[in-house]
Each structure stands twice: as structure tokens, then as C-alpha cells.
């Protein structure tokens, strides 16, 4: 008897344990072999679904909800960021929307700190030099990078991931400053020895500026040519949040002209494209959106999304709803 079982569409394949959770409450469909569906294919695939597990590259808006149909109860994105979703449009239609906060905090902070080390210590540049079989020899001035101890890490958005990056930076002997929509509670500031600064002042102060704010209309191109010009010429920019928070063309200019010293980027304005000029520069470390890309974390994200779906389909409350 499968005709009354809910239909669950998973837009990109997720970890097997999470599929098992979904199979307990419904009939599960996902594209096999796994691939990104075109918007048209996506809308066809979700038609008639009672629940949808989506990813950050699906445009989850009113048209998406309407393509699914009035029976759809829950859309669970396997991501913490949800700038791809029009949550108000979903809420208006009575659809529960959930994300995956918490479970990817450490993995993303690790990746941000990894990029920070790669670019400040010129590890990518060094590896490229060796792989190109460029002649080299150790000398006391060879490939000098920038040390971190006593330097200031400026964090834009001291939420869960920003705080996890701050903890790593503290262990490296860095000072922590931050800006954001609001100050964090005093006990968090104290634990991280973090001082709040207005955004403009953070730009002037930071030796490394790490972005952890969500992408919103207010943060789109937050780091533009003007912001970059306010940074120290010796400063580094790290972006592991969303590409459009940075004006990539302005960043490429700033990196080429020595306006700032370097950048570490895990996210891009027009993923999967990377601004071609960034690819030519040695003072930028690049990763293909790997922030949460560990087996453990992606499994935990998928499990949380699946549990959200299971909760809603069985009449319970979602674990991590996003309010519209
Ligand atoms: C997110 O969760 O928002 C990341 O960008 C992907 O893991």
C-alpha cells in the first residue's frame, strides 16, 4: 500500500542514513544519477510532493511552491543559509521551511581558518611553485608570509560560525573585534575577549576580516571598492558565507593593485563561476564552496533536514524552522 504515503522529493542526493529516515515516512524520489536539475526539470520533479528536501542552489520561491502544489507541507533545505528562499512566500502558503543551523558550525569555522592560514602563509602559492617545478632554495627571505599572533581578527557577524572562528583565532593568539547588526551578550564578548566596533572602524582595524553575516539585501556587496579601500594594505579578507556579500570585480582590482594583501574565498558571486581575474592572482586562496563539506557534517545536515521532514509529515513540530 503506497498510494497514501507522502511523496518526498530530494532535489540532490543526500547521505543514506537521512534517506532511510525519509523512507520511514514516505516514498522518496531523487535524481539518479545525482545531478543539478534545470529549473524546468526541478518544477516538474516537485509537482505533487508533500515534502521537499532542497539545497542552496534551488530557487525556493513562490513559483517553486506553486509548482509543488497546495499539498506541500514542508520544505527542508540542507544548508544553514537560506538567501535562495522566499520564506515569506512559503509562510503565506502555510508551508513549513527549515534549515540546518548548528551542525555545520565547526566544519565551516575550520574551513575559514584553513583559508586564513593558506593565504597568510602563502601555502597555495608555495604548492603551485613546487608543482610547476620552479627552481627554488631555502633562504631567509623566501616566500615570507604574515604571522597571526597579536594581530586583530575582525569578524562581520558574530553568530555561531563567527564565534567558532573567534575561538580558533584566540588559540592562535589573535585579538578579536567584531561588528554586526547587534552586539552579542556580554558573556559571549567576555569569553571571546571580543570588542564590538562599528563596521567602518572594523574595516580600518582588522588585520584579517572574516565574513560570517548572512546574505541579505543589506549585506549584498557589503565589501565593495569603498570598503576595500578602508582596509589596511596589509589586511586579508576571508569569505565563507555567500559570494555576493563581496563585489568580486572590486576585490580582484583590490588584490591586483595591492589595496589589500590577500583573500581566501570559499564562495563566489556567480557560483560555480569564479571571476577570471581572481584565478590569475597568487594572493588569493580559492576553494569550491567546501565550508560544510565533511562526511560527518554533510551527514548531520541531511539527518537534520530529514528529521524536520519526518516531524512535519507525522504531525509534529519541526526541529529548526525558519520563520518568515
Ligand atoms: C550553508 O549551509 O549555507 C553552506 O553554504 C553550505 O553548507
PDB file of C-alpha atoms and ligand atoms in Angstrom:
ATOM      1  CA  UNK A   1       0.000   0.000   0.000  1.00  0.00           C
ATOM      2  CA  UNK A   2       1.968   3.008  -1.134  1.00  0.00           C
ATOM      3  CA  UNK A   3      -0.762   5.237  -2.570  1.00  0.00           C
ATOM      4  CA  UNK A   4      -1.371   7.123   0.687  1.00  0.00           C
ATOM      5  CA  UNK A   5       2.238   7.512   1.591  1.00  0.00           C
ATOM      6  CA  UNK A   6       3.573  11.045   1.326  1.00  0.00           C
ATOM      7  CA  UNK A   7       5.729  11.796  -1.691  1.00  0.00           C
ATOM      8  CA  UNK A   8       9.109  13.228  -0.714  1.00  0.00           C
ATOM      9  CA  UNK A   9      11.316  14.799  -3.367  1.00  0.00           C
ATOM     10  CA  UNK A  10      15.014  15.241  -2.622  1.00  0.00           C
ATOM     11  CA  UNK A  11      16.488  17.612  -5.186  1.00  0.00           C
ATOM     12  CA  UNK A  12      20.117  16.438  -4.750  1.00  0.00           C
ATOM     13  CA  UNK A  13      21.134  13.081  -3.323  1.00  0.00           C
ATOM     14  CA  UNK A  14      21.788  13.153   0.420  1.00  0.00           C
ATOM     15  CA  UNK A  15      23.513  10.773   2.846  1.00  0.00           C
ATOM     16  CA  UNK A  16      21.998   7.295   3.036  1.00  0.00           C
ATOM     17  CA  UNK A  17      21.069   7.441   6.760  1.00  0.00           C
ATOM     18  CA  UNK A  18      18.974  10.518   6.036  1.00  0.00           C
ATOM     19  CA  UNK A  19      17.273   8.809   3.086  1.00  0.00           C
ATOM     20  CA  UNK A  20      16.452   5.966   5.479  1.00  0.00           C
ATOM     21  CA  UNK A  21      14.749   8.421   7.857  1.00  0.00           C
ATOM     22  CA  UNK A  22      12.706   9.795   4.955  1.00  0.00           C
ATOM     23  CA  UNK A  23      11.776   6.317   3.675  1.00  0.00           C
ATOM     24  CA  UNK A  24      10.182   5.570   7.039  1.00  0.00           C
ATOM     25  CA  UNK A  25       7.607   8.302   6.454  1.00  0.00           C
ATOM     26  CA  UNK A  26       7.138   8.403   2.709  1.00  0.00           C
ATOM     27  CA  UNK A  27       8.124   7.449  -0.817  1.00  0.00           C
ATOM     28  CA  UNK A  28      11.374   9.148  -1.696  1.00  0.00           C
ATOM     29  CA  UNK A  29      12.478  10.345  -5.122  1.00  0.00           C
ATOM     30  CA  UNK A  30      15.791  11.946  -6.070  1.00  0.00           C
ATOM     31  CA  UNK A  31      17.562  12.309  -9.425  1.00  0.00           C
ATOM     32  CA  UNK A  32      19.676   9.278 -10.223  1.00  0.00           C
ATOM     33  CA  UNK A  33      22.462   9.664 -11.042  1.00  0.00           C
ATOM     34  CA  UNK A  34      22.745  12.733  -8.860  1.00  0.00           C
ATOM     35  CA  UNK A  35      22.816  15.958 -10.862  1.00  0.00           C
ATOM     36  CA  UNK A  36      21.595  19.544 -10.717  1.00  0.00           C
ATOM     37  CA  UNK A  37      18.144  19.720 -12.282  1.00  0.00           C
ATOM     38  CA  UNK A  38      17.338  22.646 -14.564  1.00  0.00           C
ATOM     39  CA  UNK A  39      14.655  24.983 -13.153  1.00  0.00           C
ATOM     40  CA  UNK A  40      12.102  23.401 -15.522  1.00  0.00           C
ATOM     41  CA  UNK A  41      13.060  19.845 -14.526  1.00  0.00           C
ATOM     42  CA  UNK A  42      13.011  20.848 -10.886  1.00  0.00           C
ATOM     43  CA  UNK A  43       9.480  22.225 -11.095  1.00  0.00           C
ATOM     44  CA  UNK A  44       8.317  19.064 -12.866  1.00  0.00           C
ATOM     45  CA  UNK A  45      10.040  16.844 -10.297  1.00  0.00           C
ATOM     46  CA  UNK A  46       8.482  18.544  -7.268  1.00  0.00           C
ATOM     47  CA  UNK A  47       4.914  18.592  -8.656  1.00  0.00           C
ATOM     48  CA  UNK A  48       2.664  16.778  -6.210  1.00  0.00           C
ATOM     49  CA  UNK A  49       5.313  16.478  -3.483  1.00  0.00           C
ATOM     50  CA  UNK A  50       4.218  16.543   0.155  1.00  0.00           C
ATOM     51  CA  UNK A  51       7.737  17.347   1.297  1.00  0.00           C
ATOM     52  CA  UNK A  52      10.871  18.590  -0.444  1.00  0.00           C
ATOM     53  CA  UNK A  53      14.474  18.402   0.662  1.00  0.00           C
ATOM     54  CA  UNK A  54      16.283  21.138  -1.229  1.00  0.00           C
ATOM     55  CA  UNK A  55      19.762  22.610  -1.451  1.00  0.00           C
ATOM     56  CA  UNK A  56      21.149  26.113  -1.573  1.00  0.00           C
ATOM     57  CA  UNK A  57      21.163  26.276  -5.369  1.00  0.00           C
ATOM     58  CA  UNK A  58      17.395  25.647  -5.695  1.00  0.00           C
ATOM     59  CA  UNK A  59      15.388  28.869  -6.026  1.00  0.00           C
ATOM     60  CA  UNK A  60      12.719  28.199  -3.379  1.00  0.00           C
ATOM     61  CA  UNK A  61      10.249  30.968  -4.090  1.00  0.00           C
ATOM     62  CA  UNK A  62       6.527  31.394  -4.778  1.00  0.00           C
ATOM     63  CA  UNK A  63       6.888  29.775  -8.232  1.00  0.00           C
ATOM     64  CA  UNK A  64       8.638  26.792  -6.644  1.00  0.00           C
ATOM     65  CA  UNK A  65       5.887  26.400  -4.049  1.00  0.00           C
ATOM     66  CA  UNK A  66       3.210  26.725  -6.712  1.00  0.00           C
ATOM     67  CA  UNK A  67       4.956  24.159  -8.917  1.00  0.00           C
ATOM     68  CA  UNK A  68       4.915  21.753  -5.968  1.00  0.00           C
ATOM     69  CA  UNK A  69       1.206  22.319  -5.418  1.00  0.00           C
ATOM     70  CA  UNK A  70      -1.084  23.120  -2.477  1.00  0.00           C
ATOM     71  CA  UNK A  71      -0.449  19.761  -0.754  1.00  0.00           C
ATOM     72  CA  UNK A  72       3.203  20.558   0.017  1.00  0.00           C
ATOM     73  CA  UNK A  73       3.679  20.820   3.771  1.00  0.00           C
ATOM     74  CA  UNK A  74       7.388  21.206   4.370  1.00  0.00           C
ATOM     75  CA  UNK A  75      10.499  22.282   2.504  1.00  0.00           C
ATOM     76  CA  UNK A  76      13.753  21.444   4.277  1.00  0.00           C
ATOM     77  CA  UNK A  77      16.918  22.995   2.932  1.00  0.00           C
ATOM     78  CA  UNK A  78      20.187  21.197   3.604  1.00  0.00           C
ATOM     79  CA  UNK A  79      22.029  24.399   4.457  1.00  0.00           C
ATOM     80  CA  UNK A  80      22.135  26.987   7.183  1.00  0.00           C
ATOM     81  CA  UNK A  81      21.963  29.897   4.710  1.00  0.00           C
ATOM     82  CA  UNK A  82      18.637  30.455   3.003  1.00  0.00           C
ATOM     83  CA  UNK A  83      19.071  33.528   0.823  1.00  0.00           C
ATOM     84  CA  UNK A  84      17.794  31.277  -2.005  1.00  0.00           C
ATOM     85  CA  UNK A  85      14.384  31.051  -0.324  1.00  0.00           C
ATOM     86  CA  UNK A  86      11.497  33.481  -0.149  1.00  0.00           C
ATOM     87  CA  UNK A  87      10.447  32.440   3.332  1.00  0.00           C
ATOM     88  CA  UNK A  88       7.563  34.924   3.483  1.00  0.00           C
ATOM     89  CA  UNK A  89       6.043  33.440   0.302  1.00  0.00           C
ATOM     90  CA  UNK A  90       6.288  29.953   1.807  1.00  0.00           C
ATOM     91  CA  UNK A  91       4.826  31.043   5.134  1.00  0.00           C
ATOM     92  CA  UNK A  92       1.957  32.773   3.304  1.00  0.00           C
ATOM     93  CA  UNK A  93       1.144  29.422   1.726  1.00  0.00           C
ATOM     94  CA  UNK A  94       1.286  27.629   5.085  1.00  0.00           C
ATOM     95  CA  UNK A  95       4.469  25.753   4.165  1.00  0.00           C
ATOM     96  CA  UNK A  96       6.956  24.988   6.933  1.00  0.00           C
ATOM     97  CA  UNK A  97      10.512  25.898   5.897  1.00  0.00           C
ATOM     98  CA  UNK A  98      13.516  24.558   7.805  1.00  0.00           C
ATOM     99  CA  UNK A  99      17.309  24.931   7.618  1.00  0.00           C
ATOM    100  CA  UNK A 100      20.260  23.189   9.310  1.00  0.00           C
ATOM    101  CA  UNK A 101      21.845  25.528  11.870  1.00  0.00           C
ATOM    102  CA  UNK A 102      24.410  24.337  14.411  1.00  0.00           C
ATOM    103  CA  UNK A 103      25.552  21.097  12.798  1.00  0.00           C
ATOM    104  CA  UNK A 104      27.930  22.774  10.346  1.00  0.00           C
ATOM    105  CA  UNK A 105      29.393  25.402  12.655  1.00  0.00           C
ATOM    106  CA  UNK A 106      32.745  23.739  13.350  1.00  0.00           C
ATOM    107  CA  UNK A 107      33.317  22.474   9.818  1.00  0.00           C
ATOM    108  CA  UNK A 108      32.715  25.939   8.378  1.00  0.00           C
ATOM    109  CA  UNK A 109      34.886  27.607  11.002  1.00  0.00           C
ATOM    110  CA  UNK A 110      37.668  25.098  10.297  1.00  0.00           C
ATOM    111  CA  UNK A 111      37.472  25.894   6.590  1.00  0.00           C
ATOM    112  CA  UNK A 112      37.513  29.653   7.220  1.00  0.00           C
ATOM    113  CA  UNK A 113      40.562  29.286   9.414  1.00  0.00           C
ATOM    114  CA  UNK A 114      42.166  26.971   6.885  1.00  0.00           C
ATOM    115  CA  UNK A 115      41.775  29.565   4.144  1.00  0.00           C
ATOM    116  CA  UNK A 116      43.152  32.180   6.518  1.00  0.00           C
ATOM    117  CA  UNK A 117      46.282  30.080   7.079  1.00  0.00           C
ATOM    118  CA  UNK A 118      46.640  29.191   3.405  1.00  0.00           C
ATOM    119  CA  UNK A 119      46.591  32.804   2.282  1.00  0.00           C
ATOM    120  CA  UNK A 120      48.557  34.390   5.123  1.00  0.00           C
ATOM    121  CA  UNK A 121      51.295  31.729   4.951  1.00  0.00           C
ATOM    122  CA  UNK A 122      51.221  31.546   1.132  1.00  0.00           C
ATOM    123  CA  UNK A 123      50.647  27.797   1.134  1.00  0.00           C
ATOM    124  CA  UNK A 124      48.717  27.699  -2.136  1.00  0.00           C
ATOM    125  CA  UNK A 125      51.342  29.816  -3.822  1.00  0.00           C
ATOM    126  CA  UNK A 126      54.083  27.553  -2.455  1.00  0.00           C
ATOM    127  CA  UNK A 127      52.336  24.428  -3.671  1.00  0.00           C
ATOM    128  CA  UNK A 128      51.822  25.908  -7.133  1.00  0.00           C
ATOM    129  CA  UNK A 129      55.523  26.800  -7.256  1.00  0.00           C
ATOM    130  CA  UNK A 130      56.533  23.225  -6.469  1.00  0.00           C
ATOM    131  CA  UNK A 131      54.032  21.656  -8.830  1.00  0.00           C
ATOM    132  CA  UNK A 132      55.294  23.930 -11.607  1.00  0.00           C
ATOM    133  CA  UNK A 133      58.797  22.533 -10.854  1.00  0.00           C
ATOM    134  CA  UNK A 134      60.036  26.093 -10.405  1.00  0.00           C
ATOM    135  CA  UNK A 135      63.639  26.079  -9.146  1.00  0.00           C
ATOM    136  CA  UNK A 136      63.833  27.232  -5.511  1.00  0.00           C
ATOM    137  CA  UNK A 137      66.077  27.066  -2.487  1.00  0.00           C
ATOM    138  CA  UNK A 138      65.565  27.919   1.142  1.00  0.00           C
ATOM    139  CA  UNK A 139      66.764  31.381   2.077  1.00  0.00           C
ATOM    140  CA  UNK A 140      65.870  33.707   4.912  1.00  0.00           C
ATOM    141  CA  UNK A 141      63.742  35.971   2.744  1.00  0.00           C
ATOM    142  CA  UNK A 142      61.997  33.283   0.720  1.00  0.00           C
ATOM    143  CA  UNK A 143      58.186  33.398   0.481  1.00  0.00           C
ATOM    144  CA  UNK A 144      57.633  35.243   3.732  1.00  0.00           C
ATOM    145  CA  UNK A 145      54.043  35.341   4.890  1.00  0.00           C
ATOM    146  CA  UNK A 146      52.261  37.193   7.662  1.00  0.00           C
ATOM    147  CA  UNK A 147      52.139  35.930  11.243  1.00  0.00           C
ATOM    148  CA  UNK A 148      48.885  35.937  13.170  1.00  0.00           C
ATOM    149  CA  UNK A 149      49.967  36.368  16.773  1.00  0.00           C
ATOM    150  CA  UNK A 150      48.930  39.740  18.181  1.00  0.00           C
ATOM    151  CA  UNK A 151      47.013  40.586  15.002  1.00  0.00           C
ATOM    152  CA  UNK A 152      43.329  41.511  15.020  1.00  0.00           C
ATOM    153  CA  UNK A 153      40.705  39.261  13.507  1.00  0.00           C
ATOM    154  CA  UNK A 154      37.696  41.352  12.511  1.00  0.00           C
ATOM    155  CA  UNK A 155      34.537  39.279  12.330  1.00  0.00           C
ATOM    156  CA  UNK A 156      31.492  40.553  10.486  1.00  0.00           C
ATOM    157  CA  UNK A 157      28.586  38.726  12.104  1.00  0.00           C
ATOM    158  CA  UNK A 158      29.431  37.102  15.438  1.00  0.00           C
ATOM    159  CA  UNK A 159      26.821  34.335  15.201  1.00  0.00           C
ATOM    160  CA  UNK A 160      27.550  30.655  15.794  1.00  0.00           C
ATOM    161  CA  UNK A 161      30.082  30.328  12.969  1.00  0.00           C
ATOM    162  CA  UNK A 162      31.695  33.706  13.679  1.00  0.00           C
ATOM    163  CA  UNK A 163      32.121  32.709  17.325  1.00  0.00           C
ATOM    164  CA  UNK A 164      33.655  29.369  16.344  1.00  0.00           C
ATOM    165  CA  UNK A 165      36.159  31.203  14.124  1.00  0.00           C
ATOM    166  CA  UNK A 166      36.910  33.571  17.010  1.00  0.00           C
ATOM    167  CA  UNK A 167      37.677  30.611  19.316  1.00  0.00           C
ATOM    168  CA  UNK A 168      40.169  29.278  16.778  1.00  0.00           C
ATOM    169  CA  UNK A 169      41.741  32.723  16.392  1.00  0.00           C
ATOM    170  CA  UNK A 170      42.091  33.087  20.165  1.00  0.00           C
ATOM    171  CA  UNK A 171      44.039  29.837  20.234  1.00  0.00           C
ATOM    172  CA  UNK A 172      46.374  31.364  17.627  1.00  0.00           C
ATOM    173  CA  UNK A 173      46.971  34.420  19.830  1.00  0.00           C
ATOM    174  CA  UNK A 174      44.847  36.835  17.831  1.00  0.00           C
ATOM    175  CA  UNK A 175      42.715  39.676  19.211  1.00  0.00           C
ATOM    176  CA  UNK A 176      39.042  39.611  18.312  1.00  0.00           C
ATOM    177  CA  UNK A 177      36.919  42.533  17.157  1.00  0.00           C
ATOM    178  CA  UNK A 178      33.516  42.293  15.529  1.00  0.00           C
ATOM    179  CA  UNK A 179      30.653  44.185  14.007  1.00  0.00           C
ATOM    180  CA  UNK A 180      27.147  43.108  13.178  1.00  0.00           C
ATOM    181  CA  UNK A 181      23.506  44.043  13.282  1.00  0.00           C
ATOM    182  CA  UNK A 182      23.603  43.831  17.051  1.00  0.00           C
ATOM    183  CA  UNK A 183      26.043  43.214  19.888  1.00  0.00           C
ATOM    184  CA  UNK A 184      26.261  39.715  21.290  1.00  0.00           C
ATOM    185  CA  UNK A 185      25.593  39.188  25.032  1.00  0.00           C
ATOM    186  CA  UNK A 186      28.321  40.361  27.412  1.00  0.00           C
ATOM    187  CA  UNK A 187      29.232  36.835  28.453  1.00  0.00           C
ATOM    188  CA  UNK A 188      29.950  35.900  24.822  1.00  0.00           C
ATOM    189  CA  UNK A 189      32.067  39.036  24.361  1.00  0.00           C
ATOM    190  CA  UNK A 190      33.944  38.202  27.570  1.00  0.00           C
ATOM    191  CA  UNK A 191      34.528  34.552  26.679  1.00  0.00           C
ATOM    192  CA  UNK A 192      35.946  35.553  23.288  1.00  0.00           C
ATOM    193  CA  UNK A 193      37.630  38.720  24.563  1.00  0.00           C
ATOM    194  CA  UNK A 194      35.807  40.316  21.654  1.00  0.00           C
ATOM    195  CA  UNK A 195      35.258  44.044  21.316  1.00  0.00           C
ATOM    196  CA  UNK A 196      32.404  45.454  19.301  1.00  0.00           C
ATOM    197  CA  UNK A 197      33.312  48.054  16.678  1.00  0.00           C
ATOM    198  CA  UNK A 198      31.179  49.936  14.171  1.00  0.00           C
ATOM    199  CA  UNK A 199      31.637  48.380  10.716  1.00  0.00           C
ATOM    200  CA  UNK A 200      33.737  51.302   9.374  1.00  0.00           C
ATOM    201  CA  UNK A 201      36.101  51.069  12.308  1.00  0.00           C
ATOM    202  CA  UNK A 202      36.339  47.302  11.961  1.00  0.00           C
ATOM    203  CA  UNK A 203      37.466  47.767   8.366  1.00  0.00           C
ATOM    204  CA  UNK A 204      40.315  50.084   9.461  1.00  0.00           C
ATOM    205  CA  UNK A 205      41.296  47.893  12.406  1.00  0.00           C
ATOM    206  CA  UNK A 206      41.248  44.306  11.129  1.00  0.00           C
ATOM    207  CA  UNK A 207      44.402  42.537  10.010  1.00  0.00           C
ATOM    208  CA  UNK A 208      42.155  39.737   8.832  1.00  0.00           C
ATOM    209  CA  UNK A 209      38.484  40.389   8.104  1.00  0.00           C
ATOM    210  CA  UNK A 210      36.290  37.276   8.101  1.00  0.00           C
ATOM    211  CA  UNK A 211      32.714  37.450   6.844  1.00  0.00           C
ATOM    212  CA  UNK A 212      30.007  35.496   8.674  1.00  0.00           C
ATOM    213  CA  UNK A 213      26.887  37.573   8.060  1.00  0.00           C
ATOM    214  CA  UNK A 214      24.002  36.119   6.029  1.00  0.00           C
ATOM    215  CA  UNK A 215      23.387  37.396   2.501  1.00  0.00           C
ATOM    216  CA  UNK A 216      20.518  39.894   2.674  1.00  0.00           C
ATOM    217  CA  UNK A 217      19.669  42.995   0.640  1.00  0.00           C
ATOM    218  CA  UNK A 218      21.666  44.965   3.262  1.00  0.00           C
ATOM    219  CA  UNK A 219      24.804  42.795   3.040  1.00  0.00           C
ATOM    220  CA  UNK A 220      24.902  42.372  -0.767  1.00  0.00           C
ATOM    221  CA  UNK A 221      28.234  43.947  -1.826  1.00  0.00           C
ATOM    222  CA  UNK A 222      28.913  44.973   1.771  1.00  0.00           C
ATOM    223  CA  UNK A 223      32.550  44.595   0.786  1.00  0.00           C
ATOM    224  CA  UNK A 224      32.807  46.860  -2.228  1.00  0.00           C
ATOM    225  CA  UNK A 225      35.600  49.065  -3.563  1.00  0.00           C
ATOM    226  CA  UNK A 226      34.998  51.647  -0.833  1.00  0.00           C
ATOM    227  CA  UNK A 227      35.099  49.090   1.957  1.00  0.00           C
ATOM    228  CA  UNK A 228      38.231  47.503   0.498  1.00  0.00           C
ATOM    229  CA  UNK A 229      39.915  50.917   0.309  1.00  0.00           C
ATOM    230  CA  UNK A 230      39.183  51.378   4.039  1.00  0.00           C
ATOM    231  CA  UNK A 231      41.102  48.209   4.923  1.00  0.00           C
ATOM    232  CA  UNK A 232      44.817  48.121   5.723  1.00  0.00           C
ATOM    233  CA  UNK A 233      47.053  47.380   2.709  1.00  0.00           C
ATOM    234  CA  UNK A 234      48.450  44.524   4.807  1.00  0.00           C
ATOM    235  CA  UNK A 235      44.998  43.071   5.551  1.00  0.00           C
ATOM    236  CA  UNK A 236      43.406  39.829   4.361  1.00  0.00           C
ATOM    237  CA  UNK A 237      39.748  39.132   3.580  1.00  0.00           C
ATOM    238  CA  UNK A 238      38.153  35.729   4.205  1.00  0.00           C
ATOM    239  CA  UNK A 239      34.711  34.906   2.796  1.00  0.00           C
ATOM    240  CA  UNK A 240      32.967  31.655   3.694  1.00  0.00           C
ATOM    241  CA  UNK A 241      29.406  32.993   3.828  1.00  0.00           C
ATOM    242  CA  UNK A 242      27.901  33.886   0.445  1.00  0.00           C
ATOM    243  CA  UNK A 243      29.696  35.205  -2.640  1.00  0.00           C
ATOM    244  CA  UNK A 244      27.544  38.272  -3.294  1.00  0.00           C
ATOM    245  CA  UNK A 245      28.494  39.778   0.083  1.00  0.00           C
ATOM    246  CA  UNK A 246      31.674  40.741  -1.785  1.00  0.00           C
ATOM    247  CA  UNK A 247      31.869  42.685  -5.040  1.00  0.00           C
ATOM    248  CA  UNK A 248      34.157  40.175  -6.750  1.00  0.00           C
ATOM    249  CA  UNK A 249      35.307  42.526  -9.530  1.00  0.00           C
ATOM    250  CA  UNK A 250      36.222  45.179  -6.959  1.00  0.00           C
ATOM    251  CA  UNK A 251      38.044  42.543  -4.918  1.00  0.00           C
ATOM    252  CA  UNK A 252      40.029  41.387  -7.957  1.00  0.00           C
ATOM    253  CA  UNK A 253      41.088  45.019  -8.561  1.00  0.00           C
ATOM    254  CA  UNK A 254      41.999  45.495  -4.907  1.00  0.00           C
ATOM    255  CA  UNK A 255      44.089  42.327  -4.839  1.00  0.00           C
ATOM    256  CA  UNK A 256      45.846  43.167  -8.108  1.00  0.00           C
ATOM    257  CA  UNK A 257      46.561  46.767  -7.051  1.00  0.00           C
ATOM    258  CA  UNK A 258      47.775  45.992  -3.526  1.00  0.00           C
ATOM    259  CA  UNK A 259      44.818  47.724  -1.868  1.00  0.00           C
ATOM    260  CA  UNK A 260      44.699  44.688   0.452  1.00  0.00           C
ATOM    261  CA  UNK A 261      47.266  41.910   0.836  1.00  0.00           C
ATOM    262  CA  UNK A 262      45.203  38.839   0.073  1.00  0.00           C
ATOM    263  CA  UNK A 263      41.953  36.941   0.264  1.00  0.00           C
ATOM    264  CA  UNK A 264      40.640  33.477   0.996  1.00  0.00           C
ATOM    265  CA  UNK A 265      37.360  32.656  -0.736  1.00  0.00           C
ATOM    266  CA  UNK A 266      35.108  29.625  -0.432  1.00  0.00           C
ATOM    267  CA  UNK A 267      32.089  31.257  -2.070  1.00  0.00           C
ATOM    268  CA  UNK A 268      31.576  33.255  -5.259  1.00  0.00           C
ATOM    269  CA  UNK A 269      29.144  35.742  -6.713  1.00  0.00           C
ATOM    270  CA  UNK A 270      28.034  33.535  -9.590  1.00  0.00           C
ATOM    271  CA  UNK A 271      28.792  30.007  -8.444  1.00  0.00           C
ATOM    272  CA  UNK A 272      30.133  27.835  -9.884  1.00  0.00           C
ATOM    273  CA  UNK A 273      31.884  30.577 -11.875  1.00  0.00           C
ATOM    274  CA  UNK A 274      34.867  32.322 -10.352  1.00  0.00           C
ATOM    275  CA  UNK A 275      35.811  35.793 -11.533  1.00  0.00           C
ATOM    276  CA  UNK A 276      38.529  35.071 -14.140  1.00  0.00           C
ATOM    277  CA  UNK A 277      40.889  37.700 -12.753  1.00  0.00           C
ATOM    278  CA  UNK A 278      40.860  36.031  -9.324  1.00  0.00           C
ATOM    279  CA  UNK A 279      42.143  32.850 -10.956  1.00  0.00           C
ATOM    280  CA  UNK A 280      45.229  34.704 -12.169  1.00  0.00           C
ATOM    281  CA  UNK A 281      46.215  36.132  -8.785  1.00  0.00           C
ATOM    282  CA  UNK A 282      48.670  34.490  -6.423  1.00  0.00           C
ATOM    283  CA  UNK A 283      47.470  36.338  -3.318  1.00  0.00           C
ATOM    284  CA  UNK A 284      44.098  34.627  -3.215  1.00  0.00           C
ATOM    285  CA  UNK A 285      43.293  31.171  -1.873  1.00  0.00           C
ATOM    286  CA  UNK A 286      40.250  29.596  -3.507  1.00  0.00           C
ATOM    287  CA  UNK A 287      38.010  26.703  -2.502  1.00  0.00           C
ATOM    288  CA  UNK A 288      34.864  25.436  -4.281  1.00  0.00           C
ATOM    289  CA  UNK A 289      32.264  26.067  -1.531  1.00  0.00           C
ATOM    290  CA  UNK A 290      33.646  23.431   0.840  1.00  0.00           C
ATOM    291  CA  UNK A 291      32.660  25.063   4.162  1.00  0.00           C
ATOM    292  CA  UNK A 292      30.465  22.217   5.368  1.00  0.00           C
ATOM    293  CA  UNK A 293      31.991  19.552   3.154  1.00  0.00           C
ATOM    294  CA  UNK A 294      32.987  16.831   5.580  1.00  0.00           C
ATOM    295  CA  UNK A 295      31.352  13.404   5.615  1.00  0.00           C
ATOM    296  CA  UNK A 296      30.293  13.904   9.226  1.00  0.00           C
ATOM    297  CA  UNK A 297      28.857  17.365   8.708  1.00  0.00           C
ATOM    298  CA  UNK A 298      27.015  16.667   5.471  1.00  0.00           C
ATOM    299  CA  UNK A 299      25.507  13.572   7.100  1.00  0.00           C
ATOM    300  CA  UNK A 300      24.437  15.613  10.125  1.00  0.00           C
ATOM    301  CA  UNK A 301      22.930  18.297   7.868  1.00  0.00           C
ATOM    302  CA  UNK A 302      20.997  15.740   5.850  1.00  0.00           C
ATOM    303  CA  UNK A 303      19.815  13.985   9.018  1.00  0.00           C
ATOM    304  CA  UNK A 304      18.543  17.262  10.460  1.00  0.00           C
ATOM    305  CA  UNK A 305      16.706  18.076   7.232  1.00  0.00           C
ATOM    306  CA  UNK A 306      15.210  14.561   7.149  1.00  0.00           C
ATOM    307  CA  UNK A 307      14.121  14.781  10.787  1.00  0.00           C
ATOM    308  CA  UNK A 308      12.452  18.103  10.070  1.00  0.00           C
ATOM    309  CA  UNK A 309      10.525  16.499   7.218  1.00  0.00           C
ATOM    310  CA  UNK A 310       9.622  13.438   9.292  1.00  0.00           C
ATOM    311  CA  UNK A 311       8.430  15.614  12.183  1.00  0.00           C
ATOM    312  CA  UNK A 312       6.128  17.685   9.998  1.00  0.00           C
ATOM    313  CA  UNK A 313       4.774  14.735   7.986  1.00  0.00           C
ATOM    314  CA  UNK A 314       3.912  12.879  11.192  1.00  0.00           C
ATOM    315  CA  UNK A 315       2.113  15.867  12.695  1.00  0.00           C
ATOM    316  CA  UNK A 316       4.906  17.100  14.969  1.00  0.00           C
ATOM    317  CA  UNK A 317       6.819  20.342  15.216  1.00  0.00           C
ATOM    318  CA  UNK A 318       9.859  20.947  13.033  1.00  0.00           C
ATOM    319  CA  UNK A 319      13.168  20.996  14.896  1.00  0.00           C
ATOM    320  CA  UNK A 320      14.723  24.000  13.181  1.00  0.00           C
ATOM    321  CA  UNK A 321      12.036  26.083  11.480  1.00  0.00           C
ATOM    322  CA  UNK A 322      12.812  29.391   9.792  1.00  0.00           C
ATOM    323  CA  UNK A 323      10.149  31.977  10.482  1.00  0.00           C
ATOM    324  CA  UNK A 324       9.003  34.144   7.581  1.00  0.00           C
TER     325      UNK A 324
HETATM  326  C1  LIG B   1      25.230  26.595   4.091  1.00  0.00           C
HETATM  327  O1  LIG B   1      24.845  25.673   4.818  1.00  0.00           O
HETATM  328  O2  LIG B   1      24.623  27.652   3.999  1.00  0.00           O
HETATM  329  C2  LIG B   1      26.509  26.380   3.346  1.00  0.00           C
HETATM  330  O3  LIG B   1      26.809  27.390   2.485  1.00  0.00           O
HETATM  331  C3  LIG B   1      26.523  25.051   2.631  1.00  0.00           C
HETATM  332  O4  LIG B   1      26.760  24.120   3.572  1.00  0.00           O
END
